[in-house]
PDB file of C-alpha atoms in Angstrom:
ATOM      1  CA  MET E   1     116.457 109.746 119.413  1.00 88.00           C
ATOM      2  CA  ARG E   2     119.171 107.407 118.215  1.00 91.00           C
ATOM      3  CA  VAL E   3     118.749 105.493 114.956  1.00 92.00           C
ATOM      4  CA  GLU E   4     118.548 102.144 116.749  1.00 91.00           C
ATOM      5  CA  GLU E   5     115.666 103.458 118.876  1.00 93.00           C
ATOM      6  CA  TYR E   6     113.703 104.334 115.728  1.00 94.00           C
ATOM      7  CA  ILE E   7     114.379 100.797 114.440  1.00 94.00           C
ATOM      8  CA  GLN E   8     113.047  99.284 117.669  1.00 88.00           C
ATOM      9  CA  ASP E   9     109.846 101.349 117.577  1.00 90.00           C
ATOM     10  CA  LEU E  10     109.177 100.509 113.901  1.00 92.00           C
ATOM     11  CA  LEU E  11     109.537  96.758 114.539  1.00 90.00           C
ATOM     12  CA  TYR E  12     106.369  96.830 116.671  1.00 86.00           C
ATOM     13  CA  ARG E  13     104.420  98.067 113.604  1.00 87.00           C
ATOM     14  CA  TYR E  14     106.250  96.603 110.599  1.00 89.00           C
ATOM     15  CA  GLU E  15     107.596  93.138 109.832  1.00 86.00           C
ATOM     16  CA  CYS E  16     110.687  94.490 108.065  1.00 90.00           C
ATOM     17  CA  VAL E  17     112.832  97.568 108.762  1.00 93.00           C
ATOM     18  CA  ILE E  18     115.632  98.166 106.235  1.00 93.00           C
ATOM     19  CA  VAL E  19     118.816 100.008 107.223  1.00 94.00           C
ATOM     20  CA  PRO E  20     120.483 101.001 103.904  1.00 91.00           C
ATOM     21  CA  GLY E  21     124.105  99.889 103.822  1.00 89.00           C
ATOM     22  CA  LEU E  22     123.666  97.492 106.737  1.00 92.00           C
ATOM     23  CA  GLY E  23     120.744  95.096 106.165  1.00 92.00           C
ATOM     24  CA  ALA E  24     117.185  94.423 107.272  1.00 92.00           C
ATOM     25  CA  PHE E  25     115.693  93.533 110.641  1.00 93.00           C
ATOM     26  CA  VAL E  26     112.838  91.077 110.008  1.00 91.00           C
ATOM     27  CA  THR E  27     110.275  89.734 112.486  1.00 90.00           C
ATOM     28  CA  GLN E  28     108.663  86.298 112.155  1.00 81.00           C
ATOM     29  CA  LYS E  29     105.394  85.460 113.931  1.00 75.00           C
ATOM     30  CA  ASN E  30     105.314  82.419 116.217  1.00 75.00           C
ATOM     31  CA  THR E  31     102.199  81.022 117.858  1.00 65.00           C
ATOM     32  CA  SER E  32     102.179  80.071 121.535  1.00 64.00           C
ATOM     33  CA  ILE E  33     104.681  77.296 122.267  1.00 66.00           C
ATOM     34  CA  TYR E  34     104.644  74.480 124.841  1.00 67.00           C
ATOM     35  CA  HIS E  35     108.106  73.548 126.213  1.00 64.00           C
ATOM     36  CA  ALA E  36     107.860  69.903 127.247  1.00 69.00           C
ATOM     37  CA  ASP E  37     111.197  69.887 129.093  1.00 72.00           C
ATOM     38  CA  SER E  38     110.258  72.775 131.389  1.00 67.00           C
ATOM     39  CA  HIS E  39     106.450  72.285 131.292  1.00 65.00           C
ATOM     40  CA  LYS E  40     105.956  75.887 130.242  1.00 69.00           C
ATOM     41  CA  PHE E  41     103.764  77.776 127.753  1.00 67.00           C
ATOM     42  CA  SER E  42     105.110  80.854 125.962  1.00 67.00           C
ATOM     43  CA  PRO E  43     102.675  83.463 124.543  1.00 74.00           C
ATOM     44  CA  PRO E  44     102.545  84.300 120.793  1.00 79.00           C
ATOM     45  CA  SER E  45     105.567  86.313 119.694  1.00 78.00           C
ATOM     46  CA  ARG E  46     107.453  87.946 116.856  1.00 78.00           C
ATOM     47  CA  LYS E  47     111.082  86.870 116.970  1.00 81.00           C
ATOM     48  CA  LEU E  48     113.738  89.006 115.330  1.00 91.00           C
ATOM     49  CA  THR E  49     116.157  87.983 112.563  1.00 91.00           C
ATOM     50  CA  PHE E  50     118.678  89.937 110.497  1.00 93.00           C
ATOM     51  CA  ASN E  51     119.235  89.673 106.731  1.00 91.00           C
ATOM     52  CA  LYS E  52     122.329  91.439 105.403  1.00 88.00           C
ATOM     53  CA  ALA E  53     121.302  90.842 101.772  1.00 88.00           C
ATOM     54  CA  ILE E  54     118.261  93.159 101.986  1.00 87.00           C
ATOM     55  CA  GLN E  55     119.552  96.707 101.586  1.00 76.00           C
ATOM     56  CA  ASN E  56     117.148  98.396  99.165  1.00 76.00           C
ATOM     57  CA  HIS E  57     116.221 101.894 100.338  1.00 73.00           C
ATOM     58  CA  ASP E  58     112.443 101.819 100.909  1.00 78.00           C
ATOM     59  CA  GLY E  59     112.439 105.190 102.709  1.00 87.00           C
ATOM     60  CA  LEU E  60     110.549 103.948 105.791  1.00 91.00           C
ATOM     61  CA  LEU E  61     113.311 104.504 108.351  1.00 92.00           C
ATOM     62  CA  ALA E  62     114.424 107.819 106.818  1.00 91.00           C
ATOM     63  CA  GLU E  63     110.874 109.199 106.659  1.00 92.00           C
ATOM     64  CA  THR E  64     110.255 108.213 110.277  1.00 94.00           C
ATOM     65  CA  ILE E  65     113.446 109.947 111.435  1.00 94.00           C
ATOM     66  CA  ALA E  66     112.690 113.037 109.329  1.00 92.00           C
ATOM     67  CA  LYS E  67     109.215 113.318 110.821  1.00 91.00           C
ATOM     68  CA  GLY E  68     110.359 112.608 114.372  1.00 90.00           C
ATOM     69  CA  GLU E  69     113.167 115.177 114.328  1.00 89.00           C
ATOM     70  CA  SER E  70     111.655 117.781 111.962  1.00 88.00           C
ATOM     71  CA  MET E  71     114.418 117.460 109.384  1.00 89.00           C
ATOM     72  CA  ASP E  72     114.418 116.951 105.622  1.00 91.00           C
ATOM     73  CA  PHE E  73     114.617 113.542 103.986  1.00 90.00           C
ATOM     74  CA  GLU E  74     118.233 113.897 102.847  1.00 89.00           C
ATOM     75  CA  SER E  75     119.373 114.865 106.352  1.00 90.00           C
ATOM     76  CA  ALA E  76     117.631 111.791 107.753  1.00 91.00           C
ATOM     77  CA  LYS E  77     119.415 109.587 105.204  1.00 90.00           C
ATOM     78  CA  HIS E  78     122.710 111.194 106.228  1.00 91.00           C
ATOM     79  CA  LYS E  79     122.004 110.396 109.893  1.00 91.00           C
ATOM     80  CA  ILE E  80     121.384 106.753 108.988  1.00 92.00           C
ATOM     81  CA  GLN E  81     124.628 106.627 107.010  1.00 90.00           C
ATOM     82  CA  LEU E  82     126.591 108.002 109.990  1.00 91.00           C
ATOM     83  CA  PHE E  83     125.035 105.299 112.183  1.00 92.00           C
ATOM     84  CA  VAL E  84     126.011 102.564 109.705  1.00 91.00           C
ATOM     85  CA  ASN E  85     129.582 103.917 109.429  1.00 90.00           C
ATOM     86  CA  ASP E  86     130.014 104.045 113.213  1.00 88.00           C
ATOM     87  CA  PHE E  87     128.528 100.554 113.601  1.00 90.00           C
ATOM     88  CA  GLN E  88     130.812  98.976 110.990  1.00 87.00           C
ATOM     89  CA  THR E  89     133.883 100.700 112.422  1.00 89.00           C
ATOM     90  CA  ALA E  90     133.075  99.501 115.941  1.00 88.00           C
ATOM     91  CA  LEU E  91     132.344  95.964 114.738  1.00 89.00           C
ATOM     92  CA  ASN E  92     135.650  95.772 112.867  1.00 88.00           C
ATOM     93  CA  LEU E  93     137.492  96.840 116.022  1.00 86.00           C
ATOM     94  CA  GLU E  94     135.546  95.082 118.768  1.00 85.00           C
ATOM     95  CA  LYS E  95     134.243  92.070 116.755  1.00 87.00           C
ATOM     96  CA  VAL E  96     131.166  91.942 119.019  1.00 92.00           C
ATOM     97  CA  ILE E  97     128.532  94.691 119.254  1.00 90.00           C
ATOM     98  CA  ASP E  98     125.422  94.628 121.469  1.00 91.00           C
ATOM     99  CA  ILE E  99     122.463  96.821 120.502  1.00 91.00           C
ATOM    100  CA  PRO E 100     119.902  97.011 123.336  1.00 86.00           C
ATOM    101  CA  ARG E 101     116.479  95.437 122.540  1.00 84.00           C
ATOM    102  CA  LEU E 102     117.772  94.249 119.158  1.00 91.00           C
ATOM    103  CA  GLY E 103     120.581  91.787 119.775  1.00 92.00           C
ATOM    104  CA  ARG E 104     124.255  90.970 119.393  1.00 94.00           C
ATOM    105  CA  PHE E 105     126.329  91.173 116.210  1.00 95.00           C
ATOM    106  CA  HIS E 106     129.472  89.045 115.947  1.00 91.00           C
ATOM    107  CA  GLN E 107     132.158  89.188 113.269  1.00 91.00           C
ATOM    108  CA  ASP E 108     134.439  86.175 112.850  1.00 89.00           C
ATOM    109  CA  LYS E 109     138.010  86.080 111.596  1.00 85.00           C
ATOM    110  CA  GLU E 110     136.862  85.752 108.001  1.00 86.00           C
ATOM    111  CA  GLY E 111     134.735  88.882 108.248  1.00 84.00           C
ATOM    112  CA  LYS E 112     131.381  87.074 108.282  1.00 88.00           C
ATOM    113  CA  VAL E 113     128.741  88.682 110.476  1.00 90.00           C
ATOM    114  CA  SER E 114     126.236  86.694 112.544  1.00 92.00           C
ATOM    115  CA  PHE E 115     123.304  87.995 114.584  1.00 93.00           C
ATOM    116  CA  GLU E 116     121.803  86.741 117.845  1.00 91.00           C
ATOM    117  CA  PRO E 117     118.479  88.451 118.746  1.00 92.00           C
ATOM    118  CA  ASP E 118     117.566  89.625 122.230  1.00 86.00           C
ATOM    119  CA  ALA E 119     115.581  86.669 123.582  1.00 77.00           C
ATOM    120  CA  TYR E 120     113.705  88.812 126.109  1.00 78.00           C
ATOM    121  CA  VAL E 121     112.064  91.177 123.608  1.00 84.00           C
ATOM    122  CA  ASN E 122     108.732  90.265 121.986  1.00 81.00           C
ATOM    123  CA  TYR E 123     107.737  92.550 119.102  1.00 80.00           C
ATOM    124  CA  PHE E 124     104.204  91.078 118.924  1.00 74.00           C
ATOM    125  CA  ILE E 125     102.286  93.970 120.474  1.00 67.00           C
ATOM    126  CA  GLU E 126      99.142  91.879 121.148  1.00 63.00           C
ATOM    127  CA  SER E 127     101.152  89.780 123.632  1.00 60.00           C
ATOM    128  CA  PHE E 128     102.343  92.825 125.570  1.00 58.00           C
ATOM    129  CA  GLY E 129     102.387  92.103 129.292  1.00 57.00           C
ATOM    130  CA  LEU E 130     101.880  88.329 128.932  1.00 61.00           C
ATOM    131  CA  ASP E 131     104.325  86.101 130.830  1.00 65.00           C
ATOM    132  CA  ASP E 132     105.151  82.429 130.414  1.00 65.00           C
ATOM    133  CA  ILE E 133     102.759  80.001 132.123  1.00 68.00           C
ATOM    134  CA  THR E 134     104.275  77.023 133.982  1.00 72.00           C
ATOM    135  CA  LEU E 135     102.732  73.962 135.606  1.00 65.00           C
ATOM    136  CA  ASP E 136     104.227  74.913 138.986  1.00 63.00           C
ATOM    137  CA  THR E 137     101.209  77.108 139.750  1.00 57.00           C
ATOM    138  CA  ILE E 138      98.783  74.248 139.105  1.00 55.00           C
ATOM    139  CA  SER E 139     100.901  71.827 141.183  1.00 58.00           C
ATOM    140  CA  GLN E 140     100.928  74.257 144.101  1.00 60.00           C
ATOM    141  CA  SER E 141      97.141  74.584 143.906  1.00 59.00           C
ATOM    142  CA  LEU E 142      96.730  70.797 144.006  1.00 60.00           C
ATOM    143  CA  GLU E 143      99.054  70.549 147.032  1.00 65.00           C
ATOM    144  CA  GLU E 144      97.003  73.172 148.864  1.00 69.00           C
ATOM    145  CA  ILE E 145      93.811  71.216 148.130  1.00 68.00           C
ATOM    146  CA  LYS E 146      95.425  68.024 149.415  1.00 64.00           C
ATOM    147  CA  GLY E 147      96.520  69.787 152.597  1.00 67.00           C
ATOM    148  CA  GLN E 148      93.001  71.049 153.198  1.00 67.00           C
ATOM    149  CA  GLU E 149      91.690  67.511 152.651  1.00 60.00           C
ATOM    150  CA  ASP E 150      94.100  66.088 155.266  1.00 62.00           C
ATOM    151  CA  SER E 151      93.034  68.751 157.757  1.00 62.00           C
ATOM    152  CA  SER E 152      89.377  67.913 157.163  1.00 58.00           C
ATOM    153  CA  VAL E 153      90.044  64.207 157.751  1.00 52.00           C
ATOM    154  CA  LYS E 154      91.749  64.916 161.097  1.00 54.00           C
ATOM    155  CA  VAL E 155      88.851  67.026 162.249  1.00 48.00           C
ATOM    156  CA  ARG E 156      86.347  64.323 161.345  1.00 54.00           C
ATOM    157  CA  LYS E 157      88.356  61.702 163.294  1.00 51.00           C
ATOM    158  CA  LEU E 158      87.574  63.669 166.447  1.00 48.00           C
ATOM    159  CA  ASP E 159      83.879  63.637 165.631  1.00 51.00           C
ATOM    160  CA  THR E 160      81.773  61.208 167.711  1.00 49.00           C
ATOM    161  CA  SER E 161      79.377  60.499 164.887  1.00 49.00           C
ATOM    162  CA  SER E 162      78.648  56.951 163.750  1.00 49.00           C
ATOM    163  CA  SER E 163      81.181  54.940 161.776  1.00 50.00           C
ATOM    164  CA  THR E 164      78.782  54.792 158.848  1.00 52.00           C
ATOM    165  CA  GLU E 165      78.630  58.571 158.645  1.00 52.00           C
ATOM    166  CA  ARG E 166      82.451  58.814 158.857  1.00 53.00           C
ATOM    167  CA  LYS E 167      82.815  56.325 156.009  1.00 51.00           C
ATOM    168  CA  ASN E 168      80.364  58.280 153.894  1.00 52.00           C
ATOM    169  CA  ASN E 169      82.232  61.512 154.616  1.00 52.00           C
ATOM    170  CA  LYS E 170      85.582  59.955 153.719  1.00 53.00           C
ATOM    171  CA  ALA E 171      84.182  58.562 150.504  1.00 51.00           C
ATOM    172  CA  TYR E 172      82.720  61.975 149.703  1.00 50.00           C
ATOM    173  CA  LEU E 173      86.093  63.600 150.278  1.00 51.00           C
ATOM    174  CA  ARG E 174      87.832  61.125 148.017  1.00 54.00           C
ATOM    175  CA  TYR E 175      85.348  61.826 145.232  1.00 49.00           C
ATOM    176  CA  ALA E 176      85.619  65.566 145.843  1.00 49.00           C
ATOM    177  CA  ALA E 177      89.439  65.450 145.722  1.00 49.00           C
ATOM    178  CA  VAL E 178      89.365  63.462 142.496  1.00 47.00           C
ATOM    179  CA  GLY E 179      86.830  65.910 141.079  1.00 50.00           C
ATOM    180  CA  VAL E 180      88.975  68.932 141.991  1.00 43.00           C
ATOM    181  CA  ILE E 181      92.089  67.394 140.438  1.00 47.00           C
ATOM    182  CA  ALA E 182      90.115  66.486 137.310  1.00 46.00           C
ATOM    183  CA  LEU E 183      88.770  70.026 137.087  1.00 44.00           C
ATOM    184  CA  GLY E 184      92.285  71.423 137.459  1.00 48.00           C
ATOM    185  CA  LEU E 185      93.653  69.214 134.711  1.00 44.00           C
ATOM    186  CA  ALA E 186      90.653  69.911 132.500  1.00 45.00           C
ATOM    187  CA  GLY E 187      91.103  73.633 133.058  1.00 47.00           C
ATOM    188  CA  PHE E 188      94.778  73.343 132.146  1.00 44.00           C
ATOM    189  CA  ALA E 189      93.964  71.456 128.938  1.00 48.00           C
ATOM    190  CA  GLY E 190      91.156  73.925 128.227  1.00 48.00           C
ATOM    191  CA  LEU E 191      93.586  76.828 128.613  1.00 47.00           C
ATOM    192  CA  TYR E 192      95.843  75.361 125.945  1.00 47.00           C
ATOM    193  CA  GLN E 193      92.906  74.608 123.608  1.00 53.00           C
ATOM    194  CA  TYR E 194      91.404  78.046 124.179  1.00 46.00           C
ATOM    195  CA  ASN E 195      94.719  79.704 123.447  1.00 52.00           C
ATOM    196  CA  THR E 196      94.981  77.776 120.173  1.00 55.00           C
ATOM    197  CA  TYR E 197      91.381  78.666 119.313  1.00 52.00           C
ATOM    198  CA  VAL E 198      91.946  82.378 119.961  1.00 48.00           C
ATOM    199  CA  ILE E 199      95.006  82.424 117.729  1.00 54.00           C
ATOM    200  CA  SER E 200      93.168  80.644 114.893  1.00 58.00           C
ATOM    201  CA  HIS E 201      90.121  82.871 115.348  1.00 56.00           C
ATOM    202  CA  ASN E 202      92.255  86.058 115.274  1.00 57.00           C
ATOM    203  CA  ASP E 203      94.031  84.938 112.105  1.00 60.00           C
ATOM    204  CA  ALA E 204      90.711  84.133 110.432  1.00 61.00           C
ATOM    205  CA  GLN E 205      89.191  87.459 111.447  1.00 61.00           C
ATOM    206  CA  ALA E 206      92.284  89.341 110.250  1.00 59.00           C
ATOM    207  CA  GLN E 207      92.055  87.662 106.842  1.00 63.00           C
ATOM    208  CA  LYS E 208      88.330  88.401 106.670  1.00 63.00           C
ATOM    209  CA  ALA E 209      88.891  92.069 107.566  1.00 59.00           C
ATOM    210  CA  GLU E 210      91.669  92.345 104.980  1.00 60.00           C
ATOM    211  CA  SER E 211      89.372  90.860 102.326  1.00 63.00           C
ATOM    212  CA  LEU E 212      86.575  93.308 103.188  1.00 62.00           C
ATOM    213  CA  LEU E 213      89.006  96.214 103.153  1.00 55.00           C
ATOM    214  CA  GLN E 214      90.308  95.276  99.717  1.00 58.00           C
ATOM    215  CA  ASP E 215      86.731  95.004  98.421  1.00 59.00           C
ATOM    216  CA  LYS E 216      85.947  98.494  99.712  1.00 54.00           C
ATOM    217  CA  ILE E 217      89.142  99.911  98.225  1.00 53.00           C
ATOM    218  CA  GLN E 218      88.427  98.373  94.840  1.00 53.00           C
ATOM    219  CA  SER E 219      84.842  99.602  95.000  1.00 51.00           C
ATOM    220  CA  ALA E 220      85.965 103.121  95.880  1.00 48.00           C
ATOM    221  CA  GLU E 221      88.495 103.206  93.049  1.00 44.00           C
ATOM    222  CA  PHE E 222      85.891 101.882  90.628  1.00 42.00           C
ATOM    223  CA  SER E 223      83.404 104.550  91.659  1.00 42.00           C
ATOM    224  CA  TYR E 224      86.066 107.217  91.314  1.00 40.00           C
ATOM    225  CA  THR E 225      86.867 106.097  87.783  1.00 45.00           C
ATOM    226  CA  LEU E 226      83.192 106.161  86.795  1.00 43.00           C
ATOM    227  CA  SER E 227      82.735 109.661  88.185  1.00 46.00           C
ATOM    228  CA  GLU E 228      85.474 110.903  85.884  1.00 48.00           C
ATOM    229  CA  LEU E 229      83.790 109.524  82.730  1.00 47.00           C
ATOM    230  CA  PRO E 230      81.729 112.089  80.807  1.00 53.00           C
ATOM    231  CA  LEU E 231      78.098 111.004  80.776  1.00 51.00           C
ATOM    232  CA  SER E 232      77.365 112.508  77.394  1.00 51.00           C
ATOM    233  CA  THR E 233      79.885 110.538  75.375  1.00 50.00           C
ATOM    234  CA  THR E 234      81.304 107.015  75.115  1.00 50.00           C
ATOM    235  CA  LYS E 235      84.907 108.261  74.824  1.00 50.00           C
ATOM    236  CA  LEU E 236      87.161 106.595  77.388  1.00 51.00           C
ATOM    237  CA  GLU E 237      89.423 108.751  79.526  1.00 56.00           C
ATOM    238  CA  THR E 238      93.166 108.083  79.287  1.00 66.00           C
ATOM    239  CA  LEU E 239      94.528 106.349  82.391  1.00 78.00           C
ATOM    240  CA  LYS E 240      96.898 108.481  84.435  1.00 83.00           C
ATOM    241  CA  PRO E 241     100.246 107.132  85.633  1.00 89.00           C
ATOM    242  CA  LYS E 242     100.167 105.759  89.160  1.00 87.00           C
ATOM    243  CA  TYR E 243     103.695 104.336  89.608  1.00 92.00           C
ATOM    244  CA  HIS E 244     106.611 106.781  89.818  1.00 92.00           C
ATOM    245  CA  ILE E 245     110.331 105.948  90.040  1.00 94.00           C
ATOM    246  CA  ILE E 246     111.787 108.521  92.427  1.00 92.00           C
ATOM    247  CA  ALA E 247     115.214 109.975  91.606  1.00 91.00           C
ATOM    248  CA  GLY E 248     115.410 112.319  94.580  1.00 89.00           C
ATOM    249  CA  ALA E 249     113.647 114.815  96.848  1.00 88.00           C
ATOM    250  CA  PHE E 250     114.799 118.443  97.208  1.00 89.00           C
ATOM    251  CA  ARG E 251     114.050 121.171  99.695  1.00 85.00           C
ATOM    252  CA  VAL E 252     114.790 123.915  97.120  1.00 89.00           C
ATOM    253  CA  LYS E 253     112.517 123.828  94.081  1.00 90.00           C
ATOM    254  CA  SER E 254     115.176 125.215  91.726  1.00 91.00           C
ATOM    255  CA  ASN E 255     117.404 122.236  92.554  1.00 91.00           C
ATOM    256  CA  ALA E 256     114.541 119.914  91.704  1.00 90.00           C
ATOM    257  CA  ASN E 257     114.070 121.701  88.350  1.00 94.00           C
ATOM    258  CA  ARG E 258     117.758 121.275  87.537  1.00 92.00           C
ATOM    259  CA  LYS E 259     117.501 117.565  88.341  1.00 92.00           C
ATOM    260  CA  VAL E 260     114.538 117.236  85.961  1.00 94.00           C
ATOM    261  CA  GLU E 261     116.470 118.949  83.157  1.00 94.00           C
ATOM    262  CA  LEU E 262     119.493 116.723  83.754  1.00 91.00           C
ATOM    263  CA  LEU E 263     117.423 113.531  83.604  1.00 92.00           C
ATOM    264  CA  ARG E 264     115.606 114.667  80.471  1.00 94.00           C
ATOM    265  CA  ALA E 265     118.958 115.300  78.839  1.00 91.00           C
ATOM    266  CA  GLN E 266     119.801 111.672  79.605  1.00 88.00           C
ATOM    267  CA  GLY E 267     116.660 110.505  77.790  1.00 91.00           C
ATOM    268  CA  TYR E 268     114.244 110.047  80.735  1.00 93.00           C
ATOM    269  CA  LYS E 269     110.713 111.483  80.779  1.00 92.00           C
ATOM    270  CA  ALA E 270     111.475 113.128  84.097  1.00 93.00           C
ATOM    271  CA  SER E 271     109.052 115.381  85.981  1.00 94.00           C
ATOM    272  CA  MET E 272     108.284 116.849  89.384  1.00 93.00           C
ATOM    273  CA  ILE E 273     105.373 115.019  91.000  1.00 90.00           C
ATOM    274  CA  GLY E 274     104.734 117.439  93.860  1.00 88.00           C
ATOM    275  CA  GLU E 275     105.767 117.826  97.475  1.00 87.00           C
ATOM    276  CA  ASN E 276     105.817 114.999 100.004  1.00 82.00           C
ATOM    277  CA  ALA E 277     104.690 115.175 103.621  1.00 74.00           C
ATOM    278  CA  TYR E 278     107.976 116.845 104.610  1.00 74.00           C
ATOM    279  CA  GLY E 279     107.812 119.670 102.089  1.00 82.00           C
ATOM    280  CA  LEU E 280     110.382 118.121  99.727  1.00 87.00           C
ATOM    281  CA  HIS E 281     109.959 118.422  95.951  1.00 90.00           C
ATOM    282  CA  GLN E 282     110.023 114.896  94.507  1.00 92.00           C
ATOM    283  CA  VAL E 283     111.576 114.230  91.095  1.00 93.00           C
ATOM    284  CA  ALA E 284     110.723 111.089  89.115  1.00 94.00           C
ATOM    285  CA  PHE E 285     112.754 109.409  86.377  1.00 94.00           C
ATOM    286  CA  ASP E 286     109.467 108.464  84.744  1.00 93.00           C
ATOM    287  CA  SER E 287     105.872 107.529  85.614  1.00 93.00           C
ATOM    288  CA  TYR E 288     103.947 104.444  84.518  1.00 93.00           C
ATOM    289  CA  VAL E 289     100.384 103.154  84.331  1.00 90.00           C
ATOM    290  CA  GLN E 290     101.340  99.461  84.618  1.00 90.00           C
ATOM    291  CA  LYS E 291     103.003  98.247  87.820  1.00 90.00           C
ATOM    292  CA  GLU E 292     104.969  95.484  86.069  1.00 92.00           C
ATOM    293  CA  GLU E 293     106.531  97.947  83.632  1.00 92.00           C
ATOM    294  CA  ALA E 294     107.449 100.304  86.491  1.00 90.00           C
ATOM    295  CA  LEU E 295     109.118  97.518  88.496  1.00 93.00           C
ATOM    296  CA  SER E 296     111.055  96.319  85.462  1.00 92.00           C
ATOM    297  CA  GLN E 297     112.358  99.821  84.779  1.00 90.00           C
ATOM    298  CA  LEU E 298     113.138 100.346  88.484  1.00 91.00           C
ATOM    299  CA  ARG E 299     115.413  97.289  88.495  1.00 91.00           C
ATOM    300  CA  THR E 300     117.248  98.623  85.453  1.00 92.00           C
ATOM    301  CA  ILE E 301     117.699 102.096  86.954  1.00 91.00           C
ATOM    302  CA  LYS E 302     118.921 100.708  90.296  1.00 90.00           C
ATOM    303  CA  ALA E 303     121.480  98.542  88.485  1.00 90.00           C
ATOM    304  CA  THR E 304     122.781 101.151  86.038  1.00 89.00           C
ATOM    305  CA  GLU E 305     121.847 104.641  87.204  1.00 86.00           C
ATOM    306  CA  ASN E 306     120.884 105.094  90.863  1.00 88.00           C
ATOM    307  CA  PRO E 307     120.896 102.219  93.403  1.00 89.00           C
ATOM    308  CA  GLU E 308     118.813 104.334  95.827  1.00 87.00           C
ATOM    309  CA  ALA E 309     115.903 104.869  93.417  1.00 89.00           C
ATOM    310  CA  TRP E 310     112.577 103.665  94.779  1.00 88.00           C
ATOM    311  CA  LEU E 311     108.961 103.214  93.654  1.00 88.00           C
ATOM    312  CA  TYR E 312     106.311 105.719  94.762  1.00 87.00           C
ATOM    313  CA  VAL E 313     102.698 104.631  94.272  1.00 86.00           C
ATOM    314  CA  LYS E 314     100.072 107.374  94.066  1.00 85.00           C
ATOM    315  CA  GLN E 315      97.415 108.466  91.596  1.00 79.00           C
ATOM    316  CA  LEU E 316      98.291 112.106  90.873  1.00 76.00           C
TER     317      LEU E 316
END
């Protein structure tokens, strides 16, 4: 698969996909929208934007490519870099580049790049298959009802029944027609209100589920900590580092060892923290118990040592 195809697939699952050296594709959720000028409802969506300023390497795109093509992490990063180089070269030459299902990039005379997303792609997977709803369908239904009413009136004119009965029938038809139109309009308004209710209900349920999940996670971590405490003594166990600043990942273990020795010579408390899901030996500058301390040190390392360093969170 091409790099842009991996980006497209990830946008259905993640709100932000970073392409190191290029920028980040970010989706923003929009609720259903009513277009007064065209009398049309659009379903909920996630519209795409592009932010050139976000270029931190979070590893998401590279890990996805590595897993999808059975290659190591460094090779996946190299594939991304080739894509970025080709894209920038083409943009400098052509000034306008279209990427299917993502959008159009345009570079002006001053070198500034603008992005116009593909208006026909909706990355909100829950709206898959939903089309816009217009009032034309309701208008056509009302016209068909009116036509049936006119036909009924003509048939009753040929009836030899009494004038009183004909008047009653006509009055009944008028009330029935008004009732049908009222039901149609009420159903239309109800559709809009129901759509709004479903969106609000889904958001509330998602927040409730997230809250319950966090409670279970915290409970599980708490139970795990208690199980590690010796029951026969009041001595507290030393907390183990959970936040690791990654310096690199190596297929060959001896290369990882050399990287550790090099970093230690530079004054870091470097170590190997095990293999990742792709069989690569990960080397950390240092590991920390406190998240704030790890993030502070990560910013320093990215600014002075390695701009591609990233934070790995796992209790080893």
